[in-house]
mmCIF file of C-alpha atoms and ligand atoms in Angstrom:
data_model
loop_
_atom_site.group_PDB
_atom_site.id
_atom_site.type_symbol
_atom_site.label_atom_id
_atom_site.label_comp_id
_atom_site.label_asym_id
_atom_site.label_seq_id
_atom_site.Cartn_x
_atom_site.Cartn_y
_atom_site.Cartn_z
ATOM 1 C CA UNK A 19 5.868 2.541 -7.763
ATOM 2 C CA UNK A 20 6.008 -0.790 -5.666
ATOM 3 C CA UNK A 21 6.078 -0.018 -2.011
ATOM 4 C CA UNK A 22 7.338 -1.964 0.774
ATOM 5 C CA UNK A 23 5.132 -1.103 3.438
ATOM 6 C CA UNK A 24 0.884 0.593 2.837
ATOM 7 C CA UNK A 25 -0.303 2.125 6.382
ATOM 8 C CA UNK A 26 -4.292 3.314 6.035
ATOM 9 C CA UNK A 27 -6.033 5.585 8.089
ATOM 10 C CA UNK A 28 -9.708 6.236 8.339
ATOM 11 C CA UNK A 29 -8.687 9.922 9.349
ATOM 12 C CA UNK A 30 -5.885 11.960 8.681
ATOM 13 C CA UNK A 31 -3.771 11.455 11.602
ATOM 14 C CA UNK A 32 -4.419 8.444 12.520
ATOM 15 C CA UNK A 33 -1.323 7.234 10.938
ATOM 16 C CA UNK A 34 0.773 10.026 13.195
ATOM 17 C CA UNK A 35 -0.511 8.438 16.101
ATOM 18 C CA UNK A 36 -0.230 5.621 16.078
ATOM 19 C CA UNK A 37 2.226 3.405 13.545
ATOM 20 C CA UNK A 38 4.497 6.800 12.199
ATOM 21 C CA UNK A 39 7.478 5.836 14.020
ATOM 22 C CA UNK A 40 7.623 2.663 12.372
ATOM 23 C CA UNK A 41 7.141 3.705 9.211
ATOM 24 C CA UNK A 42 10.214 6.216 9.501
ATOM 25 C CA UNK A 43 12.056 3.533 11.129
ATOM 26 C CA UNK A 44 11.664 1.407 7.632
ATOM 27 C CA UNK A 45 12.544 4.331 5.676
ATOM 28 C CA UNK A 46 15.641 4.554 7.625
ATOM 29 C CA UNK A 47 16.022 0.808 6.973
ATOM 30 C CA UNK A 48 15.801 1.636 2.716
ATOM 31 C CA UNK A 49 12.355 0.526 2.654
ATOM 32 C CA UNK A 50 9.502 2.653 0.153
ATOM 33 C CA UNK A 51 6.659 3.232 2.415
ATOM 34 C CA UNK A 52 2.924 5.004 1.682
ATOM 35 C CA UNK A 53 0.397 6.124 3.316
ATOM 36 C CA UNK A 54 -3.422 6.202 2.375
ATOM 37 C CA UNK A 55 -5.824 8.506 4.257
ATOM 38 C CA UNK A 56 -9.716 7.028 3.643
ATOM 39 C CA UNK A 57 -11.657 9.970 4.375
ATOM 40 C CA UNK A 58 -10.654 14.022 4.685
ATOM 41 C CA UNK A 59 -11.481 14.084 8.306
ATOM 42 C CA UNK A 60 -14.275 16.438 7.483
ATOM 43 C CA UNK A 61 -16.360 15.832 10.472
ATOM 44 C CA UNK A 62 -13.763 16.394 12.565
ATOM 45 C CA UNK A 63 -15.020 19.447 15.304
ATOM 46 C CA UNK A 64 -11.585 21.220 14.863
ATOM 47 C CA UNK A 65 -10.207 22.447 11.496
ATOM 48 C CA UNK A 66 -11.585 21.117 7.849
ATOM 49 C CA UNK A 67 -10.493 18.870 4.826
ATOM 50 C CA UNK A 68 -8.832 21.685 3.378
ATOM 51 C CA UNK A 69 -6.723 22.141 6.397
ATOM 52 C CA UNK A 70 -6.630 18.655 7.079
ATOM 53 C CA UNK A 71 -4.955 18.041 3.921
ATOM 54 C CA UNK A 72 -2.791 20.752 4.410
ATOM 55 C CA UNK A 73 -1.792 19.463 7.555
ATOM 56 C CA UNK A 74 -1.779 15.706 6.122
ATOM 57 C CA UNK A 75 0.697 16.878 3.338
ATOM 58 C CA UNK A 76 3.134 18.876 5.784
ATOM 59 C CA UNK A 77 2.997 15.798 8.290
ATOM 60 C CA UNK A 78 4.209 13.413 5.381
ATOM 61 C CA UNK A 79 7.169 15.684 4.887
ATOM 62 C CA UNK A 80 8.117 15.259 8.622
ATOM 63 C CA UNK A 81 7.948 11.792 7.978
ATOM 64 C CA UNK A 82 9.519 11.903 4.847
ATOM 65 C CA UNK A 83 7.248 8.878 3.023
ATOM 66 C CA UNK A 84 6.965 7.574 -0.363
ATOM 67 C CA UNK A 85 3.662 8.678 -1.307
ATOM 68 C CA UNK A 86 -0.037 9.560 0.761
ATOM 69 C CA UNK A 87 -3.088 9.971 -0.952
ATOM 70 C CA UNK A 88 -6.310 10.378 -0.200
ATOM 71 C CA UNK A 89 -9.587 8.301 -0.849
ATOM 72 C CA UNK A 90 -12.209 11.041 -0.192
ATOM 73 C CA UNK A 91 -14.278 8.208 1.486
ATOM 74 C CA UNK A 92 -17.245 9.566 3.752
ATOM 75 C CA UNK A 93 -16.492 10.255 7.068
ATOM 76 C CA UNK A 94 -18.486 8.811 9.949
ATOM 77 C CA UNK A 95 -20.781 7.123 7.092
ATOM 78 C CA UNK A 96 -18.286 4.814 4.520
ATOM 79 C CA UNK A 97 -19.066 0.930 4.620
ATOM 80 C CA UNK A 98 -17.478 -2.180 4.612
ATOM 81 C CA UNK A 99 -19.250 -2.741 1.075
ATOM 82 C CA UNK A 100 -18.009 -4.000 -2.253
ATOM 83 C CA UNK A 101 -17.280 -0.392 -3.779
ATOM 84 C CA UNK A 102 -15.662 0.600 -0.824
ATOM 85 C CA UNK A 103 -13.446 -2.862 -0.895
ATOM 86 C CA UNK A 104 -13.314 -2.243 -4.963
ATOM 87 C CA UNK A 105 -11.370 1.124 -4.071
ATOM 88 C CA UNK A 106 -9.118 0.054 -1.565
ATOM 89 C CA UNK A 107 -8.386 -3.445 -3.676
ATOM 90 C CA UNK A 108 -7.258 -0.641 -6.627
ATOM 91 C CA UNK A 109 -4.847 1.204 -4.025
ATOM 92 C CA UNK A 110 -3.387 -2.099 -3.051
ATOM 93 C CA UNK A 111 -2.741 -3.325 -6.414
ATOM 94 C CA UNK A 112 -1.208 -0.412 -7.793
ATOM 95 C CA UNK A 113 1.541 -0.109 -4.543
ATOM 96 C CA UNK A 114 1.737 -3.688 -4.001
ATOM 97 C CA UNK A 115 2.886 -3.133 -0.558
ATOM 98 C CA UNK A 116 4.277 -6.895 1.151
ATOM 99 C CA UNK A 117 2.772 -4.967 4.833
ATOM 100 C CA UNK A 118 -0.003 -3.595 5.342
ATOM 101 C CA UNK A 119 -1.076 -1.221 8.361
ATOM 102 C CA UNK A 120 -4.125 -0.752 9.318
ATOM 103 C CA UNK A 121 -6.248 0.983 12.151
ATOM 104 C CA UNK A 122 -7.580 -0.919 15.549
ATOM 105 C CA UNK A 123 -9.234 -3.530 15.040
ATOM 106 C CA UNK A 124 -11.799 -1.523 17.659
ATOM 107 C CA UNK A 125 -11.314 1.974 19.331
ATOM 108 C CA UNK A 126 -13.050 4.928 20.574
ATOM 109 C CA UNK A 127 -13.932 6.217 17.184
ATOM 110 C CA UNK A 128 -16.553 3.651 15.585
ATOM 111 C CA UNK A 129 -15.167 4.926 12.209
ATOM 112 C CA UNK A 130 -11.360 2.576 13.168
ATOM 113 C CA UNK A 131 -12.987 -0.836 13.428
ATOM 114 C CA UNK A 132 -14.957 -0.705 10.523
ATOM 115 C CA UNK A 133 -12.467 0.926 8.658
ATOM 116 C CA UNK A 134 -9.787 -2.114 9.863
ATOM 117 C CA UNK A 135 -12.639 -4.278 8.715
ATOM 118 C CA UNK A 136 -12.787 -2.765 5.488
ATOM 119 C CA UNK A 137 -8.749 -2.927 4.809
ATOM 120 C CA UNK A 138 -8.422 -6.706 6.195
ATOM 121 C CA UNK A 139 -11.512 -7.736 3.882
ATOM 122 C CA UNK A 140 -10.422 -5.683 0.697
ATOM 123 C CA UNK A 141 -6.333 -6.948 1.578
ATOM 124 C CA UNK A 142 -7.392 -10.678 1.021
ATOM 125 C CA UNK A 143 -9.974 -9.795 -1.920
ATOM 126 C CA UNK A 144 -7.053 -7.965 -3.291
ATOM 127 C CA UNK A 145 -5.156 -11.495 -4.254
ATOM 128 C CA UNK A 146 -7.979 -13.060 -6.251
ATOM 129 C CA UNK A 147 -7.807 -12.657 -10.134
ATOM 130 C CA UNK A 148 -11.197 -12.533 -10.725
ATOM 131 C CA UNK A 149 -12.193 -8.983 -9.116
ATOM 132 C CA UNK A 150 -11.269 -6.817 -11.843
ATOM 133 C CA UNK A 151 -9.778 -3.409 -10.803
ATOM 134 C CA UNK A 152 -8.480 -0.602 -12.792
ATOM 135 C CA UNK A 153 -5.953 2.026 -12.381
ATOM 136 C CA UNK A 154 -8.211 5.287 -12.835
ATOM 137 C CA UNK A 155 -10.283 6.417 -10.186
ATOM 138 C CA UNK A 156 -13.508 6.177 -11.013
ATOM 139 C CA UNK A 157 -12.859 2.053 -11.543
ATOM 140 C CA UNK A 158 -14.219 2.897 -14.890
ATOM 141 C CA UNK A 159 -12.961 -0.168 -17.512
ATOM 142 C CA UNK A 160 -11.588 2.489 -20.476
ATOM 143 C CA UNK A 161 -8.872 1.080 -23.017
ATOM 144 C CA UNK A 162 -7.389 -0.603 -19.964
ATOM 145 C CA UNK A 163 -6.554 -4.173 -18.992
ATOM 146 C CA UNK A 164 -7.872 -5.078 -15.318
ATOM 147 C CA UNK A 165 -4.627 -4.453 -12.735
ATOM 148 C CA UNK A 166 -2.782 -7.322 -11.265
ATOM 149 C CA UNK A 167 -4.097 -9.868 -8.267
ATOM 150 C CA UNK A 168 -1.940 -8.863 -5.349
ATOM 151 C CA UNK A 169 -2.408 -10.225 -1.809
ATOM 152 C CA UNK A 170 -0.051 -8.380 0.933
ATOM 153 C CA UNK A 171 1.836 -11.058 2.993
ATOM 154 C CA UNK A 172 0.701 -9.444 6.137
ATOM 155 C CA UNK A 173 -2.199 -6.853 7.676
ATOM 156 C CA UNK A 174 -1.118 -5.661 11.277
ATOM 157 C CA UNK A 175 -3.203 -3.264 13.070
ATOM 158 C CA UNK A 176 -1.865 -0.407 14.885
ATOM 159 C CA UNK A 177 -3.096 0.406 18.160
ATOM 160 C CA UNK A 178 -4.178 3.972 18.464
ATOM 161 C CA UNK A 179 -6.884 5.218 21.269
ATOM 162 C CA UNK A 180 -8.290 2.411 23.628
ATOM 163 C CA UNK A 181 -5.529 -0.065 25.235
ATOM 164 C CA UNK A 182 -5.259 -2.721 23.801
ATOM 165 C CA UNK A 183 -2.556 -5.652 24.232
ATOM 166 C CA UNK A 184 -0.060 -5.852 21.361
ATOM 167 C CA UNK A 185 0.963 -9.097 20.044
ATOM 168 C CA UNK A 186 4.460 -7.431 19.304
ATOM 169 C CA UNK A 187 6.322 -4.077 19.760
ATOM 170 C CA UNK A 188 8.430 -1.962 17.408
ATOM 171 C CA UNK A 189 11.235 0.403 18.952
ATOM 172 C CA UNK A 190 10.674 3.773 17.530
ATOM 173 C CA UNK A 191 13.067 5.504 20.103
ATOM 174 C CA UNK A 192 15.653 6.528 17.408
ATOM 175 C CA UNK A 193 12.813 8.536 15.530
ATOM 176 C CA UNK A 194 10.223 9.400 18.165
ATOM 177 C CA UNK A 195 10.939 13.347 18.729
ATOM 178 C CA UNK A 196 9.558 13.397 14.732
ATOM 179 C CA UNK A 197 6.443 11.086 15.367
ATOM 180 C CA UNK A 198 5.500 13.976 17.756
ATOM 181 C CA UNK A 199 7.040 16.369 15.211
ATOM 182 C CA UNK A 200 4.549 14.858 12.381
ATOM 183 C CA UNK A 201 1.567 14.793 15.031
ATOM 184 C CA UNK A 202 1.789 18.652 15.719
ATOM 185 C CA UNK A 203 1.620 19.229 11.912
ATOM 186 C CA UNK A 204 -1.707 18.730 12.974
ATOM 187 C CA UNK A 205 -2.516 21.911 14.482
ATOM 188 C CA UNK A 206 -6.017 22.239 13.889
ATOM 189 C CA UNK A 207 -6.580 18.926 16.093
ATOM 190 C CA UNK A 208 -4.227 18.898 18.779
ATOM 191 C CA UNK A 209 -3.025 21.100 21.783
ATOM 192 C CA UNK A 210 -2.328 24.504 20.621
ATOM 193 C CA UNK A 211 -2.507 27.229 23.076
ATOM 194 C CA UNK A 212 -3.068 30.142 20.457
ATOM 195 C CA UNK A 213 -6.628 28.030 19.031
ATOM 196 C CA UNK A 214 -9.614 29.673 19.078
ATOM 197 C CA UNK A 215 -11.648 26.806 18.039
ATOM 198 C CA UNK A 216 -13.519 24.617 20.915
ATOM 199 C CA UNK A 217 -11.665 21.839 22.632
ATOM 200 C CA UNK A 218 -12.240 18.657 22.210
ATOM 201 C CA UNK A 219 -11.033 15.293 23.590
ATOM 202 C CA UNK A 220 -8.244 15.338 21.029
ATOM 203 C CA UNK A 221 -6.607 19.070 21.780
ATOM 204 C CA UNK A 222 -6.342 18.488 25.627
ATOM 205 C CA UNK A 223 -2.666 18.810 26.226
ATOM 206 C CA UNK A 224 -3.853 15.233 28.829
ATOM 207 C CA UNK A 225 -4.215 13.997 25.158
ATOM 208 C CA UNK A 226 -0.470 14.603 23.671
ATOM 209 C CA UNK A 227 0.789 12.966 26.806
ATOM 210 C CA UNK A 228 -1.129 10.035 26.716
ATOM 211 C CA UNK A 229 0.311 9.361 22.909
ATOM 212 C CA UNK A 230 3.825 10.007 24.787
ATOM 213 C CA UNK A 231 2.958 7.504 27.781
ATOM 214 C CA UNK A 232 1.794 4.899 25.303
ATOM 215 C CA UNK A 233 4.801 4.761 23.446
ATOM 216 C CA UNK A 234 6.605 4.694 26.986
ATOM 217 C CA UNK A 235 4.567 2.156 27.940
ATOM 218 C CA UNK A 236 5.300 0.159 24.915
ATOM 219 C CA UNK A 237 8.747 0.648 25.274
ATOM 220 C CA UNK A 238 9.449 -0.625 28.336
ATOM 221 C CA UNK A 239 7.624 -3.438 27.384
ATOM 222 C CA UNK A 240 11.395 -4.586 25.712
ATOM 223 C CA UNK A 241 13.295 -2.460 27.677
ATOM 224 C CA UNK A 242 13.645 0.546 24.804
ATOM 225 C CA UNK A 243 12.527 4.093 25.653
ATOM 226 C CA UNK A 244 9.408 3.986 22.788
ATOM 227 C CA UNK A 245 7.427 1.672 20.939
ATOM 228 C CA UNK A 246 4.598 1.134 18.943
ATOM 229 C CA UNK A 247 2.262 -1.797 19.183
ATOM 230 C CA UNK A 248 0.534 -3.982 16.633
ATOM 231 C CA UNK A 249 -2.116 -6.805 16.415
ATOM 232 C CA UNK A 250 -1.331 -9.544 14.102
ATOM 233 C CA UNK A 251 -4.515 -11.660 13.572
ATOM 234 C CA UNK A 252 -2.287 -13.968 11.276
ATOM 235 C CA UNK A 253 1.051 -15.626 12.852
ATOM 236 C CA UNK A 254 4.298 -13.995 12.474
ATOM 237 C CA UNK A 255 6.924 -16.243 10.980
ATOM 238 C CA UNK A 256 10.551 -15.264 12.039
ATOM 239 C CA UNK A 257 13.907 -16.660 10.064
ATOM 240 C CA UNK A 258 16.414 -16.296 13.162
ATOM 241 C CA UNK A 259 16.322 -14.994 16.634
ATOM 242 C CA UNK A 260 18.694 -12.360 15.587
ATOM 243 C CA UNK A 261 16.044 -10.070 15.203
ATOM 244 C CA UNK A 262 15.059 -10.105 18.561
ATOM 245 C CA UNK A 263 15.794 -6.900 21.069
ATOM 246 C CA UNK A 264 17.675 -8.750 24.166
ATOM 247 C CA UNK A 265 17.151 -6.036 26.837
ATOM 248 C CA UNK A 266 16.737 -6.794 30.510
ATOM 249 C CA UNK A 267 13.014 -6.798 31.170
HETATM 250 ZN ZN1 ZN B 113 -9.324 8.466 13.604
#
């Protein structure tokens, strides 16, 4: 299946908080949109990867998306290294996505800018013929021709934890009571009063709001109630103003 638009996450959940109104926003819009989780979150102090993937699969519902796998990459420990690019270059080939989304290009979590790193480096890789990739997991070369060169047309990183400015602003207003919808499907990691595991900077109900406030923030930015912001490290080509939001800012 060719999708339109590939967001990656280093963790399950990354994706909710930061770029999930835009992807439903696409879907809206008739686009096929996927997500790819690197790792199962298993270091994560709250929960495990089976109910991280429990949680991953019920939040992709929410956001009704194409497809979301998994790479069962390492957490904390994966590398920006050639059979870590060799995986993600298979991914990319086999979705052909024209966007790619990818975590902060650095955050709180060491784990997002290396794992931005990783998706920008293996994104360009992706388009040269002579990296051979193949379709099974295990990038094993059995009765199979090598899969196609593809290069997305553009890698924007989401911003997630740490502030920083966007280069531009998507308004997610129209779907944003389901981006906090999808983000509570993640009930091991965020606020919920009837835990029993230990708090942590993510299940702080001072947390939640800050994703709200963000998107506030964001918003108002273009005069919309929400919004979620991206980095572009390539320039963004436009065919007519008409795609502009004119609000009074
Ligand atoms: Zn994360």
């Amino acid at each position: 299946m060719k999708l339109d638009i590939l967001a990656f996450g280093v963790h399950p959940d990354d994706v909710e908080l930061s770029c999930a109104g835009t992807l439903m926003i696409e879907k809206k819009n008739g686009k096929k949109v996927g997500i790819i989780d690197l790792t199962e979150g298993e270091l994560g102090t709250r929960g495990n990867a089976e109910t991280r993937k429990l949680e991953a699969a019920n939040a992709a519902k929410i956001m009704n998306v194409d497809i979301r796998e998994n790479l069962s990459m390492a957490d904390g420990f994966f590398k920006n290294d050639e059979a870590h690019q060799l995986k993600v270059i298979a991914v990319i080939r086999k979705y052909q996505p024209e966007i790619v989304l990818c975590n902060a290009p650095e955050d709180r979590h060491p784990d997002h800018g290396r794992s931005a790193n990783l998706i920008v480096d293996a994104a360009f890789l992706s388009g040269l013929k002579k990296i051979h990739t193949f379709s099974n997991e295990q990038q094993i070369e059995v009765n199979t021709v090598s899969q196609k060169e593809w290069r997305p047309k553009y890698v924007f990183n989401y911003i997630q934890d740490r502030y920083l400015n966007p280069n531009f602003v998507i308004d997610i207003s129209e779907v944003f009571e389901k981006k906090i919808e999808a983000m509570k499907a993640f009930k091991t990691q965020f606020f919920n009063p009837e835990s029993n595991e230990p708090q942590t900077y993510l299940s702080s109900p001072e947390f939640l709001d800050s994703v709200i406030y963000r998107s506030k923030m964001f918003g108002k930015m273009i005069g919309v109630k929400y919004a979620e912001g991206y980095i572009s490290p390539k320039m963004i080509g436009i065919r007519s103003f008409d795609v502009l939001i004119k609000e009074n800012t």
